[in-house]
Tab-separated table of N, CA and C in Angstrom:
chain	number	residue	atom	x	y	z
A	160	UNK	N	-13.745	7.282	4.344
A	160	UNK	CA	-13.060	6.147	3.761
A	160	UNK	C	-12.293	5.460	4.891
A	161	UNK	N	-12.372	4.129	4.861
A	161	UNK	CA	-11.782	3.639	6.525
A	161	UNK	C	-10.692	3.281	5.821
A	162	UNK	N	-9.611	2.452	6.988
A	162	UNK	CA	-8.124	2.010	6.397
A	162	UNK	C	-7.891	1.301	5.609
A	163	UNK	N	-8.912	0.198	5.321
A	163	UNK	CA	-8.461	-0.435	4.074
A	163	UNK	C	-9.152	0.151	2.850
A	164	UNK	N	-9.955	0.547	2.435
A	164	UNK	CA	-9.935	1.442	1.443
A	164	UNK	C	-9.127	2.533	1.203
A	165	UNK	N	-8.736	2.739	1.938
A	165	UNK	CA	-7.247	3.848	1.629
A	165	UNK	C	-6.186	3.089	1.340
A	166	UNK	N	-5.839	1.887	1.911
A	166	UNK	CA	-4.842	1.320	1.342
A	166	UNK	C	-5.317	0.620	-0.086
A	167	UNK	N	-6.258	0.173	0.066
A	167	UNK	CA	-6.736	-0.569	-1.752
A	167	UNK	C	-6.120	0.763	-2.411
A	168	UNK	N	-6.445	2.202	-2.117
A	168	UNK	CA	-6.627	2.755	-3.310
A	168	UNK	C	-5.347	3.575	-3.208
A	169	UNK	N	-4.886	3.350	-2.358
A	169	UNK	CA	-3.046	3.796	-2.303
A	169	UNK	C	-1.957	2.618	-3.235
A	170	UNK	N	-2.560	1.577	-3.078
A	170	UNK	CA	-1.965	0.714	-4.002
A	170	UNK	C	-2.379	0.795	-5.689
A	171	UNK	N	-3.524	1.564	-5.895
A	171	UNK	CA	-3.766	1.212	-7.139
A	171	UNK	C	-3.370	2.255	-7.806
A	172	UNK	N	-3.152	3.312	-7.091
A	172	UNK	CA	-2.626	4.523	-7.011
A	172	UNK	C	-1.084	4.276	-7.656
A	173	UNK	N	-0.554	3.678	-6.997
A	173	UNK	CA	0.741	3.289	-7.558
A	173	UNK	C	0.810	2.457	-8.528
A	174	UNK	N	-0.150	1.524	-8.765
A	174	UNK	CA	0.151	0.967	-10.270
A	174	UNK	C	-0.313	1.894	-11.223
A	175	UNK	N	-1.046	3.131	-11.053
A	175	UNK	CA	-1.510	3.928	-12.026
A	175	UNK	C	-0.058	4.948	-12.165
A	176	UNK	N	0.589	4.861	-11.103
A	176	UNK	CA	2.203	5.313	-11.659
A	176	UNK	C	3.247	4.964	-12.732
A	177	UNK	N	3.074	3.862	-12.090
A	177	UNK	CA	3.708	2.875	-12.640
A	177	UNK	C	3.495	2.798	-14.305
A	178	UNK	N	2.098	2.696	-14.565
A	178	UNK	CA	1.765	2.582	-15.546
A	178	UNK	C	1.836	4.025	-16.444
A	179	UNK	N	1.899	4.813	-15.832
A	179	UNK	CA	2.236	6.264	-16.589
A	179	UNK	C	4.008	6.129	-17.067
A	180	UNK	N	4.581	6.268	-15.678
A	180	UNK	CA	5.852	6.285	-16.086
A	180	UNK	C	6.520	5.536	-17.409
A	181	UNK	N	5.981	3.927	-17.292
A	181	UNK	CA	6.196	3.259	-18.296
A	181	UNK	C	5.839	3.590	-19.900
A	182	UNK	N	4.589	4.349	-20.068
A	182	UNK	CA	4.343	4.827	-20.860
A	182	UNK	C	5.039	5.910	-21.718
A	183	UNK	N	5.495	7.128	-20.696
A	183	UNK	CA	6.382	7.915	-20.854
A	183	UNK	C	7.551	7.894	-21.510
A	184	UNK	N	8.313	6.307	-20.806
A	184	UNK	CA	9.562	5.868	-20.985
A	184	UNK	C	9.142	5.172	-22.860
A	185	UNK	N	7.955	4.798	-23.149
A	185	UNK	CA	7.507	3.993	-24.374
A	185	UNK	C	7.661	5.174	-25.247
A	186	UNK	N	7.040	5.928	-25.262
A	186	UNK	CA	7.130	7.425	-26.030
A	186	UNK	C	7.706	8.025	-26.164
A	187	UNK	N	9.150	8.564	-24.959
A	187	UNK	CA	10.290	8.879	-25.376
A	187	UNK	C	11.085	7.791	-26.514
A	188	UNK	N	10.993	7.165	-26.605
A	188	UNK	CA	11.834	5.714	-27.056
A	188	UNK	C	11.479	6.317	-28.542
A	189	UNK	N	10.014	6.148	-28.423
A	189	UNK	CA	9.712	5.895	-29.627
A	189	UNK	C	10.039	7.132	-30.840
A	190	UNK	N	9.852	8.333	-29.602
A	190	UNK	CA	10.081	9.988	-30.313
A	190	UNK	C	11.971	9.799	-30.420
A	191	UNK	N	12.861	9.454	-29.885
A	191	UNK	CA	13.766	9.318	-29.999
A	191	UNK	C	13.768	8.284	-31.399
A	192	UNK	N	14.040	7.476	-31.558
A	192	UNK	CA	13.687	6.889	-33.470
A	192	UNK	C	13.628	7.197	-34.500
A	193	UNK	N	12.016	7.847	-33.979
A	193	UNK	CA	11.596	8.899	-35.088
A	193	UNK	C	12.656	9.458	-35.261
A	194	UNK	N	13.128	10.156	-34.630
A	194	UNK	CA	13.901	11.369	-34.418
A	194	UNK	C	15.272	11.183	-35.437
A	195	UNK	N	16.095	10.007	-35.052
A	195	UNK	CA	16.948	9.440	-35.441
A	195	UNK	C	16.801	8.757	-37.066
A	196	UNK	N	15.656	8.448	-37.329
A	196	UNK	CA	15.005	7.954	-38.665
A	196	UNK	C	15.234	8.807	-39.498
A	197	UNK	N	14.591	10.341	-39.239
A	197	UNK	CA	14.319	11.184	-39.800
A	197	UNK	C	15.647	12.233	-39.832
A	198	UNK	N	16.716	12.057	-39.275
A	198	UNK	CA	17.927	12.296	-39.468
A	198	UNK	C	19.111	11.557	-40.367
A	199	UNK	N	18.512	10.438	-40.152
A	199	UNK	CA	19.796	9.256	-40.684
A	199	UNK	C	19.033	9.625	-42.596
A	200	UNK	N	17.206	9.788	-42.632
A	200	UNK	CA	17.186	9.944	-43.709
A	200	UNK	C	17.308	11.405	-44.529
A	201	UNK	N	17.598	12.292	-43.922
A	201	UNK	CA	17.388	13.554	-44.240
A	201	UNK	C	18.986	13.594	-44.809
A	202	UNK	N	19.982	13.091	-43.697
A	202	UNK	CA	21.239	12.746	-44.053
A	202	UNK	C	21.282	12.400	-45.434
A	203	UNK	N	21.113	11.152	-45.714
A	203	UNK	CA	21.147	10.709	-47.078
A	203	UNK	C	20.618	11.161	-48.398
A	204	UNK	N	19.281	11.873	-48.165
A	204	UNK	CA	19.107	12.407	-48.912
A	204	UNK	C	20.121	13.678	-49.334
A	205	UNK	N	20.277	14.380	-48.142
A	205	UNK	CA	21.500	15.259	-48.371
A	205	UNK	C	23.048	14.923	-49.328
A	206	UNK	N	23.082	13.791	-48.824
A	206	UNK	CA	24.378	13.452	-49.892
A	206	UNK	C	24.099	13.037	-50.871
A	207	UNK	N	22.732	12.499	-51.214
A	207	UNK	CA	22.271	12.254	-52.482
A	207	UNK	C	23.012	13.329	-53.504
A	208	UNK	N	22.023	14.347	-53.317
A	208	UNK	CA	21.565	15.641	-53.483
A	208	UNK	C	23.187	16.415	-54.195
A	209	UNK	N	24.179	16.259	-52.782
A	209	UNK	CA	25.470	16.589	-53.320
A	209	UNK	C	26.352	16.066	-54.215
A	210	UNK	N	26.194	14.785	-54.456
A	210	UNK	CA	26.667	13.784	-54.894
A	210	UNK	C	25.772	14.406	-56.537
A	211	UNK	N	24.643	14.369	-56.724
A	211	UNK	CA	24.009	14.607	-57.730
A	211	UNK	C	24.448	16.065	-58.583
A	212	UNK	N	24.783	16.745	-57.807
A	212	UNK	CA	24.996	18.541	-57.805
A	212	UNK	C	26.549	18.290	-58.510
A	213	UNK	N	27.611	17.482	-57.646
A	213	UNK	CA	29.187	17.819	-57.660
A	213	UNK	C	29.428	17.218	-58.986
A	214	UNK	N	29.033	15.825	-59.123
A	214	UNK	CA	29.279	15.133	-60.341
A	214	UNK	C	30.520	14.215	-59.976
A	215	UNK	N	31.245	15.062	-59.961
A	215	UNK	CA	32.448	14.633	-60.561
A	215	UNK	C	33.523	14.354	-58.588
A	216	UNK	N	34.402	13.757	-59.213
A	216	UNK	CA	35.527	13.025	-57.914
A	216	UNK	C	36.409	14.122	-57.521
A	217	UNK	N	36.589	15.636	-57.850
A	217	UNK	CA	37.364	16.445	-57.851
A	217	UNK	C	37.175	17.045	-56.079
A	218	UNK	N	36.073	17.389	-55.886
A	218	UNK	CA	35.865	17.913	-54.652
A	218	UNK	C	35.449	16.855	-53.457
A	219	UNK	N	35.339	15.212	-54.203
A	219	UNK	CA	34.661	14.387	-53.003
A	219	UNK	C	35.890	14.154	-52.070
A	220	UNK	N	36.688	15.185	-51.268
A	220	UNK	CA	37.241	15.219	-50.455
A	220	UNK	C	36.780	16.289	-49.472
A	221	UNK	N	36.046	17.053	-49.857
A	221	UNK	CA	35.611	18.287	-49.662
A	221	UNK	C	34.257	17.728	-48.847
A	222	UNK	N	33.628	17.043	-49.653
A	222	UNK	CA	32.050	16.857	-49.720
A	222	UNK	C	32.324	15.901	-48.322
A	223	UNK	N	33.378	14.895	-48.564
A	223	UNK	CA	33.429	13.933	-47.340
A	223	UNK	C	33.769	14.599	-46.238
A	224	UNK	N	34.481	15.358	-46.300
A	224	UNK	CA	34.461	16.103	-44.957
A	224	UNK	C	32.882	16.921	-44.605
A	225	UNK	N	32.640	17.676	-45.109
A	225	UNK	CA	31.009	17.957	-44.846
A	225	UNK	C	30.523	16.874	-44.102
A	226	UNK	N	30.340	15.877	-45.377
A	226	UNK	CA	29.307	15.110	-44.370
A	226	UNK	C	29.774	14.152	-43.333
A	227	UNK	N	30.780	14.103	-43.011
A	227	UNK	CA	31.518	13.671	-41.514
A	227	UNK	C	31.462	14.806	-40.880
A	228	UNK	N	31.591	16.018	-41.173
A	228	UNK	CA	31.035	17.281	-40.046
A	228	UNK	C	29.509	17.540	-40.118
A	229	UNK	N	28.795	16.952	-40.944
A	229	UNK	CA	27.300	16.639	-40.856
A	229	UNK	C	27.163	15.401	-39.621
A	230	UNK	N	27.213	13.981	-40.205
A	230	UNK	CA	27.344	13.411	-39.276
A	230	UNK	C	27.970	13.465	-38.028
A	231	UNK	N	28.769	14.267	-37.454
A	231	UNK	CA	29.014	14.772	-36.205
A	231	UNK	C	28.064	15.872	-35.617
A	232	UNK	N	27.496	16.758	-35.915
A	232	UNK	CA	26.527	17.450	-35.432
A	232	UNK	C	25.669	16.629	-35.423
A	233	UNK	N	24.704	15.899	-36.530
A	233	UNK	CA	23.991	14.818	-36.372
A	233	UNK	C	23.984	14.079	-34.542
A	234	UNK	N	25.218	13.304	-35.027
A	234	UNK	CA	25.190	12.578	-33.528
A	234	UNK	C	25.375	13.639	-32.884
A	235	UNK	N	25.413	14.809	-31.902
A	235	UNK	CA	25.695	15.379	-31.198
A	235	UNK	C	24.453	16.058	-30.776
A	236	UNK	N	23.621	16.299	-32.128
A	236	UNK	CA	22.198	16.795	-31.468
A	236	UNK	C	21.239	15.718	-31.484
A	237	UNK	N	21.724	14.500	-31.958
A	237	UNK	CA	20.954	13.400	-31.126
A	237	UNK	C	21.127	12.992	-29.601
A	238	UNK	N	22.313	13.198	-29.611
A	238	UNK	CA	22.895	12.816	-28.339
A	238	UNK	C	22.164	13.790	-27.078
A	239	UNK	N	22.704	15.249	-27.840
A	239	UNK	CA	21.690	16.363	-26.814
A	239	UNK	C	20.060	16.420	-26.574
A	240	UNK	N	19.714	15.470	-27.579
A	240	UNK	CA	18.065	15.407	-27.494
A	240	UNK	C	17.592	14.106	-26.332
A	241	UNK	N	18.975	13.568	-26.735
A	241	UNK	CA	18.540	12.177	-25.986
A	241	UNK	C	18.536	12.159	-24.283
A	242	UNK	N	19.772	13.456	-23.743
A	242	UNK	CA	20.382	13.896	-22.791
A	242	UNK	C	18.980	14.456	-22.087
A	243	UNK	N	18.796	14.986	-22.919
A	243	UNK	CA	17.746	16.456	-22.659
A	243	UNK	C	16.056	15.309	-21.517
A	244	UNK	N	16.215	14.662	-22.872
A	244	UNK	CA	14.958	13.349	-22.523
A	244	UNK	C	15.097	12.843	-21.643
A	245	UNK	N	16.075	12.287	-21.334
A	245	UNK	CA	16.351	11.376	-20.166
A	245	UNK	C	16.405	12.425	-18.951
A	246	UNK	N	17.273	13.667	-18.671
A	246	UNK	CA	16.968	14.420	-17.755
A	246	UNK	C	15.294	14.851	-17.171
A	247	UNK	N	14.761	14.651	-18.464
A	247	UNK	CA	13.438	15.167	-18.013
A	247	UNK	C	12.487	13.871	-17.755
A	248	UNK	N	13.301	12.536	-18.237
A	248	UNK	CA	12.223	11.124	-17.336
A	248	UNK	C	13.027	11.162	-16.320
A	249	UNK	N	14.155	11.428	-15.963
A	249	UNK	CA	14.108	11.499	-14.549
A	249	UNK	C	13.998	11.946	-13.816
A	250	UNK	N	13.350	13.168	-13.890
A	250	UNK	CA	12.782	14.144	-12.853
A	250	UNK	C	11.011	13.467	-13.005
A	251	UNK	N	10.972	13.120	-13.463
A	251	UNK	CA	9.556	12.228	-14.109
A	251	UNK	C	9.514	11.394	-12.798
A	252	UNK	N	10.499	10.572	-12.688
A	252	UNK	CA	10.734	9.375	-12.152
A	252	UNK	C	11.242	9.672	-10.476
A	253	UNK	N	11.683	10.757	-10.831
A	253	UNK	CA	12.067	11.514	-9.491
A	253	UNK	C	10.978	11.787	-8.239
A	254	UNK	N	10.091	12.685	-9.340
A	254	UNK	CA	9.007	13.078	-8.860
A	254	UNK	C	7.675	11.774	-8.130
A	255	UNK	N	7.626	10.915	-9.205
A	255	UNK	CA	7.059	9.562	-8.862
A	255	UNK	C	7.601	9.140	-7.611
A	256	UNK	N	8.759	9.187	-7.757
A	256	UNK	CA	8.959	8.458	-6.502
A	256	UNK	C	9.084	9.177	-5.193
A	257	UNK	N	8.969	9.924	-5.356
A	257	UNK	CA	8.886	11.303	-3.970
A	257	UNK	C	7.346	11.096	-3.937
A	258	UNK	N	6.565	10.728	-4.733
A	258	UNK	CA	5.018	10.878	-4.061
A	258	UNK	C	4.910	9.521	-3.755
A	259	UNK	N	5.664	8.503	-4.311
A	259	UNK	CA	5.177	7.022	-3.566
A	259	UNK	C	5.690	6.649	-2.218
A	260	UNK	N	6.736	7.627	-2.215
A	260	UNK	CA	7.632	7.631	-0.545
A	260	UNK	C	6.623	8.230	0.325
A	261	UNK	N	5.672	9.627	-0.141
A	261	UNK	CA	4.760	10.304	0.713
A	261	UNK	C	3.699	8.947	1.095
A	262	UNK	N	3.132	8.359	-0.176
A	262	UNK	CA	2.539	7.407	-0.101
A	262	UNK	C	2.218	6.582	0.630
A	263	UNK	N	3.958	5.779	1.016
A	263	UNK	CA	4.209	4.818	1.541
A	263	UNK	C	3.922	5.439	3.246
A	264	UNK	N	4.750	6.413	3.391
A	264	UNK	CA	4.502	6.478	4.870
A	264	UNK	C	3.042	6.797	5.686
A	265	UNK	N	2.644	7.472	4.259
A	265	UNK	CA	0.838	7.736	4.721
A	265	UNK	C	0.113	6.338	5.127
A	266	UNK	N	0.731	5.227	4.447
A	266	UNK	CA	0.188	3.872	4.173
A	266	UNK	C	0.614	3.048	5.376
A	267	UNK	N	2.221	3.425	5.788
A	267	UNK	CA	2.566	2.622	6.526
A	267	UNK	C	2.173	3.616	8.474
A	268	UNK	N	2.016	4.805	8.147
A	268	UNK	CA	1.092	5.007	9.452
A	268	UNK	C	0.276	5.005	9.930
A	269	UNK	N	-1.077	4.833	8.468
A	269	UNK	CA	-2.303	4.146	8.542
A	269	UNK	C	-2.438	2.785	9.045
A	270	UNK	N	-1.437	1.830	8.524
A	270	UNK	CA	-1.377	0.564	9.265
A	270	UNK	C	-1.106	0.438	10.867
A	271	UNK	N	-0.006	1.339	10.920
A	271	UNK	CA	0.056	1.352	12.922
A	271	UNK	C	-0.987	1.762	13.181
A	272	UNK	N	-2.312	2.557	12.749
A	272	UNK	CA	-2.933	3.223	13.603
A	272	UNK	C	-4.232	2.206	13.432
A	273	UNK	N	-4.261	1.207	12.641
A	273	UNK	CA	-4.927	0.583	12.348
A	273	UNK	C	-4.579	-0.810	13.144
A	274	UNK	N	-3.493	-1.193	13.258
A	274	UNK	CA	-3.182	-2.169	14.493
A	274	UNK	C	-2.996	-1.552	15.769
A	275	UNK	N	-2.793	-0.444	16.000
A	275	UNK	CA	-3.047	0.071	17.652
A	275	UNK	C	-4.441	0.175	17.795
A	276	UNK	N	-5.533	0.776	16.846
A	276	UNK	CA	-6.699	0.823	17.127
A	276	UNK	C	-7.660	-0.611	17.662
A	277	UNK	N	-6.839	-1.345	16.677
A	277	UNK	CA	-7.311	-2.845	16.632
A	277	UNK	C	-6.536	-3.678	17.876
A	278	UNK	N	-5.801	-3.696	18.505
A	278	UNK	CA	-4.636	-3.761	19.449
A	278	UNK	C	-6.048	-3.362	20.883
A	279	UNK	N	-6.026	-2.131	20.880
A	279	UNK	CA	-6.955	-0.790	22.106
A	279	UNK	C	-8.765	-1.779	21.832
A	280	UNK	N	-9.405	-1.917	20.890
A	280	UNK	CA	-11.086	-2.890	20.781
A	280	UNK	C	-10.169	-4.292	21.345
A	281	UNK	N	-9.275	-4.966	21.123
A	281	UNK	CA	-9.279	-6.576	21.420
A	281	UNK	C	-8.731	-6.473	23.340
A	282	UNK	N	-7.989	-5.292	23.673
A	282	UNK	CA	-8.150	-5.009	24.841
A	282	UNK	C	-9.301	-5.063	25.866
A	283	UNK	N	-10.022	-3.625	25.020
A	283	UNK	CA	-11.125	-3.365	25.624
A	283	UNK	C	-12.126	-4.612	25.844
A	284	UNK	N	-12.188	-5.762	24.664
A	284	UNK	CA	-13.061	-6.709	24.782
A	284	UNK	C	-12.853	-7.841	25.720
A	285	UNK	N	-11.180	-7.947	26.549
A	285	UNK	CA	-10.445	-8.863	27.136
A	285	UNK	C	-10.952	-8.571	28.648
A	286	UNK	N	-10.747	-6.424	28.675
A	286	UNK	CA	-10.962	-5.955	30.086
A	286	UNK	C	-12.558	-6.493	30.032
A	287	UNK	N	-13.313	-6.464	29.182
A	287	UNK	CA	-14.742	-6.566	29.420
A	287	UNK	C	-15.350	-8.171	29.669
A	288	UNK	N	-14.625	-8.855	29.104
A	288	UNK	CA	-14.445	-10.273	29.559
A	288	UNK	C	-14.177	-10.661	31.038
A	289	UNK	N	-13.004	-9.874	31.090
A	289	UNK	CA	-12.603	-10.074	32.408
A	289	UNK	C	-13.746	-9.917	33.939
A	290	UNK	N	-14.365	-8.549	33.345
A	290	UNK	CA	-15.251	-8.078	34.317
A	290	UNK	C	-16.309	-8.629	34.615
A	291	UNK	N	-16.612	-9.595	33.276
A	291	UNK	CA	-17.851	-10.189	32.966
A	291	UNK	C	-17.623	-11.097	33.756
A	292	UNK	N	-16.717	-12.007	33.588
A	292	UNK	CA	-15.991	-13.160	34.344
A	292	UNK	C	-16.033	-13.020	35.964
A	293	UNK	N	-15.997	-11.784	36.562
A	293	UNK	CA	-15.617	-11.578	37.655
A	293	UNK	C	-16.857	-11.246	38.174
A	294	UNK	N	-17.961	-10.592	37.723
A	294	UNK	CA	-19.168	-10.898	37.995
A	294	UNK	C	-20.125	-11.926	37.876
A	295	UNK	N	-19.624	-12.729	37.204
A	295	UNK	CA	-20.584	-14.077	36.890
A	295	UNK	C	-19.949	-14.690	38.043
A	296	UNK	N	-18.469	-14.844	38.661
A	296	UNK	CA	-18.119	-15.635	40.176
A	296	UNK	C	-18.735	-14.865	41.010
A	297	UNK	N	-18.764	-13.952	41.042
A	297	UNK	CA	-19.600	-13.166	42.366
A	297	UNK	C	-21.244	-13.660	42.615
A	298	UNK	N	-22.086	-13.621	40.724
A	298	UNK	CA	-23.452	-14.414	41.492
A	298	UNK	C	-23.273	-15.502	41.345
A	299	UNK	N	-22.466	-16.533	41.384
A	299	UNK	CA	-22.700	-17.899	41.690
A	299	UNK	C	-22.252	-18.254	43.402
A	300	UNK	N	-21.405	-17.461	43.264
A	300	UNK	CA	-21.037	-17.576	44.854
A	300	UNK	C	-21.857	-16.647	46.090
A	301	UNK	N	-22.934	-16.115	45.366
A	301	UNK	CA	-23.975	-15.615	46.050
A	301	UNK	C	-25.074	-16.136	45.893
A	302	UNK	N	-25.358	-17.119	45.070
A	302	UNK	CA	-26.376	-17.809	44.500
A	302	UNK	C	-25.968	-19.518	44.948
A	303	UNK	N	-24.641	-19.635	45.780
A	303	UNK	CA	-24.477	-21.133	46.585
A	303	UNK	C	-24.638	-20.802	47.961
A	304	UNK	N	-24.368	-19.010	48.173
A	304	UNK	CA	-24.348	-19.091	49.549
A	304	UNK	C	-26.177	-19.001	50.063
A	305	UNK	N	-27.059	-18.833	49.108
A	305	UNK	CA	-28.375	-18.450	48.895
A	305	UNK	C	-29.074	-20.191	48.880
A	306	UNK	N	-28.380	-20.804	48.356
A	306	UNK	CA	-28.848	-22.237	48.036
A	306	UNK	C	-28.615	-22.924	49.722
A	307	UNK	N	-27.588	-22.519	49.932
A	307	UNK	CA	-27.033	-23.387	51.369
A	307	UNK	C	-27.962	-22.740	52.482
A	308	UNK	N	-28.370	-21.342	52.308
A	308	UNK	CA	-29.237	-20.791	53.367
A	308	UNK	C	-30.075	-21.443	53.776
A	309	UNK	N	-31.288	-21.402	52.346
A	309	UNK	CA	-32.255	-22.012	51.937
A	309	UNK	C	-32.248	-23.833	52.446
A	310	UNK	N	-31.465	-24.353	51.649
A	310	UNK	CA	-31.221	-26.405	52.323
A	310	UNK	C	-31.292	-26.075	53.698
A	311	UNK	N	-30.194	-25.105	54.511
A	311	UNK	CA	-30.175	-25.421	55.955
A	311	UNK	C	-31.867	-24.720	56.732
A	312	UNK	N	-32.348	-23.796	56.540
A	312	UNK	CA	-33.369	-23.414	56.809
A	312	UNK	C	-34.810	-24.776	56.497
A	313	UNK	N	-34.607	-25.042	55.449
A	313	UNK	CA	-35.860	-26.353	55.055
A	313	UNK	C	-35.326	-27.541	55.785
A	314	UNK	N	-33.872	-27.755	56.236
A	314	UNK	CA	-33.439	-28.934	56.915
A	314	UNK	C	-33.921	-28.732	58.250
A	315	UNK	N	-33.554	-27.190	58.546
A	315	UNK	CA	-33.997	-27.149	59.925
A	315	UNK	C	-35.518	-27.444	60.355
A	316	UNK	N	-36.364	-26.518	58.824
A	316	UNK	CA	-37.887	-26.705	59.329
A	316	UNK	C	-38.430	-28.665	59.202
A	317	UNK	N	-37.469	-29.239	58.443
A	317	UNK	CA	-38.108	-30.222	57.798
A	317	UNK	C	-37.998	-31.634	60.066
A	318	UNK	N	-36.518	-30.804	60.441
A	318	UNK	CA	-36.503	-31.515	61.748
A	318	UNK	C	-37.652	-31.343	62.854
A	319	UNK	N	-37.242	-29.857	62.599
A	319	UNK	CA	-38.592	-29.419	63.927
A	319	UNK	C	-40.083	-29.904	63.630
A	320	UNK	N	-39.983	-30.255	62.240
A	320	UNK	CA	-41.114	-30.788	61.816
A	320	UNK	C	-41.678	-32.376	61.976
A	321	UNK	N	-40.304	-32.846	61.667
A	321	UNK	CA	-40.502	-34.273	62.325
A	321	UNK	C	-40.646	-34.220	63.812
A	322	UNK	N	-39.874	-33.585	64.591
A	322	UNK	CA	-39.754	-33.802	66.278
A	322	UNK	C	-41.145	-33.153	67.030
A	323	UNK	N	-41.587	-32.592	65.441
A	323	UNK	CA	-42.982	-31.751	66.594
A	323	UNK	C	-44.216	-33.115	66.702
A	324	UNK	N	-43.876	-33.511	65.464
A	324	UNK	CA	-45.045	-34.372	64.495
A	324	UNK	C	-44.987	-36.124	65.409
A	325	UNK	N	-43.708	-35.972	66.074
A	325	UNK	CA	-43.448	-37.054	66.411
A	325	UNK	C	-44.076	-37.179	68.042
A	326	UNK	N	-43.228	-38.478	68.726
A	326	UNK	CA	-43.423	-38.147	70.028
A	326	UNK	C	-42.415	-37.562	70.805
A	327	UNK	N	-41.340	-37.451	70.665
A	327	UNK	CA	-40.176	-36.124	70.817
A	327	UNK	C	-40.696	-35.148	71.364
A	328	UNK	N	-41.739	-34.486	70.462
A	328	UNK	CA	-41.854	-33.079	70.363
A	328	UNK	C	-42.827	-32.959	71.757
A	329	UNK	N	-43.890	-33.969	72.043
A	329	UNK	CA	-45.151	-34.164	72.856
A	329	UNK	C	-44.511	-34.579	74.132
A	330	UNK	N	-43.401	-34.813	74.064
A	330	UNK	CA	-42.932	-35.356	75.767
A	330	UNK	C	-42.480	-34.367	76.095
A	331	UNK	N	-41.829	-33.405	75.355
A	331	UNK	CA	-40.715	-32.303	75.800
A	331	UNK	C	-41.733	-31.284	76.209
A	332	UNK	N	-43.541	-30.772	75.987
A	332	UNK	CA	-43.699	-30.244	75.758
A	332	UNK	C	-44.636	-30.150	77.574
């Protein structure tokens, strides 16, 4: 898998976090409700129930205290359920984020090694330019000093050629 496919899938990686956690947080919510629904109605039915049983106004001092020491345990083991929940999304959340920190640095040292690598080929292609460059002046400047040989050699034959051909060449001779 080269570097950018590790990063595509380090990123999607994290929205698949993301998208858990959120979920988590949806479902506690929702189990918390329930929870609370099914208390607030269990409650009532309960005082129904007493209310139906006592009859009469003699003890509803009695009964009201109950169910204000009902409703206080009530809230208290909602409260502890709710405590309980939240301790455990945030070790949820804890945990998430201790692997997106691993994540991140896996991600963010893949990138240096991915711009030094890329950094070390645009080098290598500059030194190879360079060399290229430095050999292409070498045969041109061996390929003018080859040209100038050549002109002065055909200049020379092209004189001796006239002075032979001429009468120059026949007087001197």
């Amino acid at each position: 898998m080269d570097t950018k496919e590790t990063i595509l899938h380090e990123i999607e990686e994290r929205k698949n976090f993301t998208t858990i956690v959120h979920t988590v947080q949806v479902d506690l919510d929702e189990k918390v409700q329930n929870f609370t629904k099914t208390v607030d109605l269990m409650k009532s039915e309960f005082k129904q129930k007493i209310d139906e049983h006592i009859g009469g106004n003699s003890n509803q001092f009695a009964i009201n205290q109950n169910i204000a020491k009902l409703q206080k345990n009530t809230i208290d083991t909602i409260s502890h359920e709710i405590l309980r929940q939240r301790e455990n999304m945030t070790k949820i959340i804890d945990n998430v984020n201790t692997d997106l920190n691993d994540k991140m640095k896996n991600f963010t040292s893949n990138v240096v090694l991915m711009q030094s690598s890329g950094q070390k080929k645009i080098d290598e292609h500059i030194e190879d330019n360079r060399n290229q460059f430095t050999e292409v002046k070498q045969d041109i400047a061996n390929i003018r000093t080859e040209m100038e040989e050549k002109i002065e050699n055909e200049i020379f034959l092209k004189n001796e050629e006239f002075y032979c051909n001429g009468q120059y060449c026949e007087q001197s001779e």
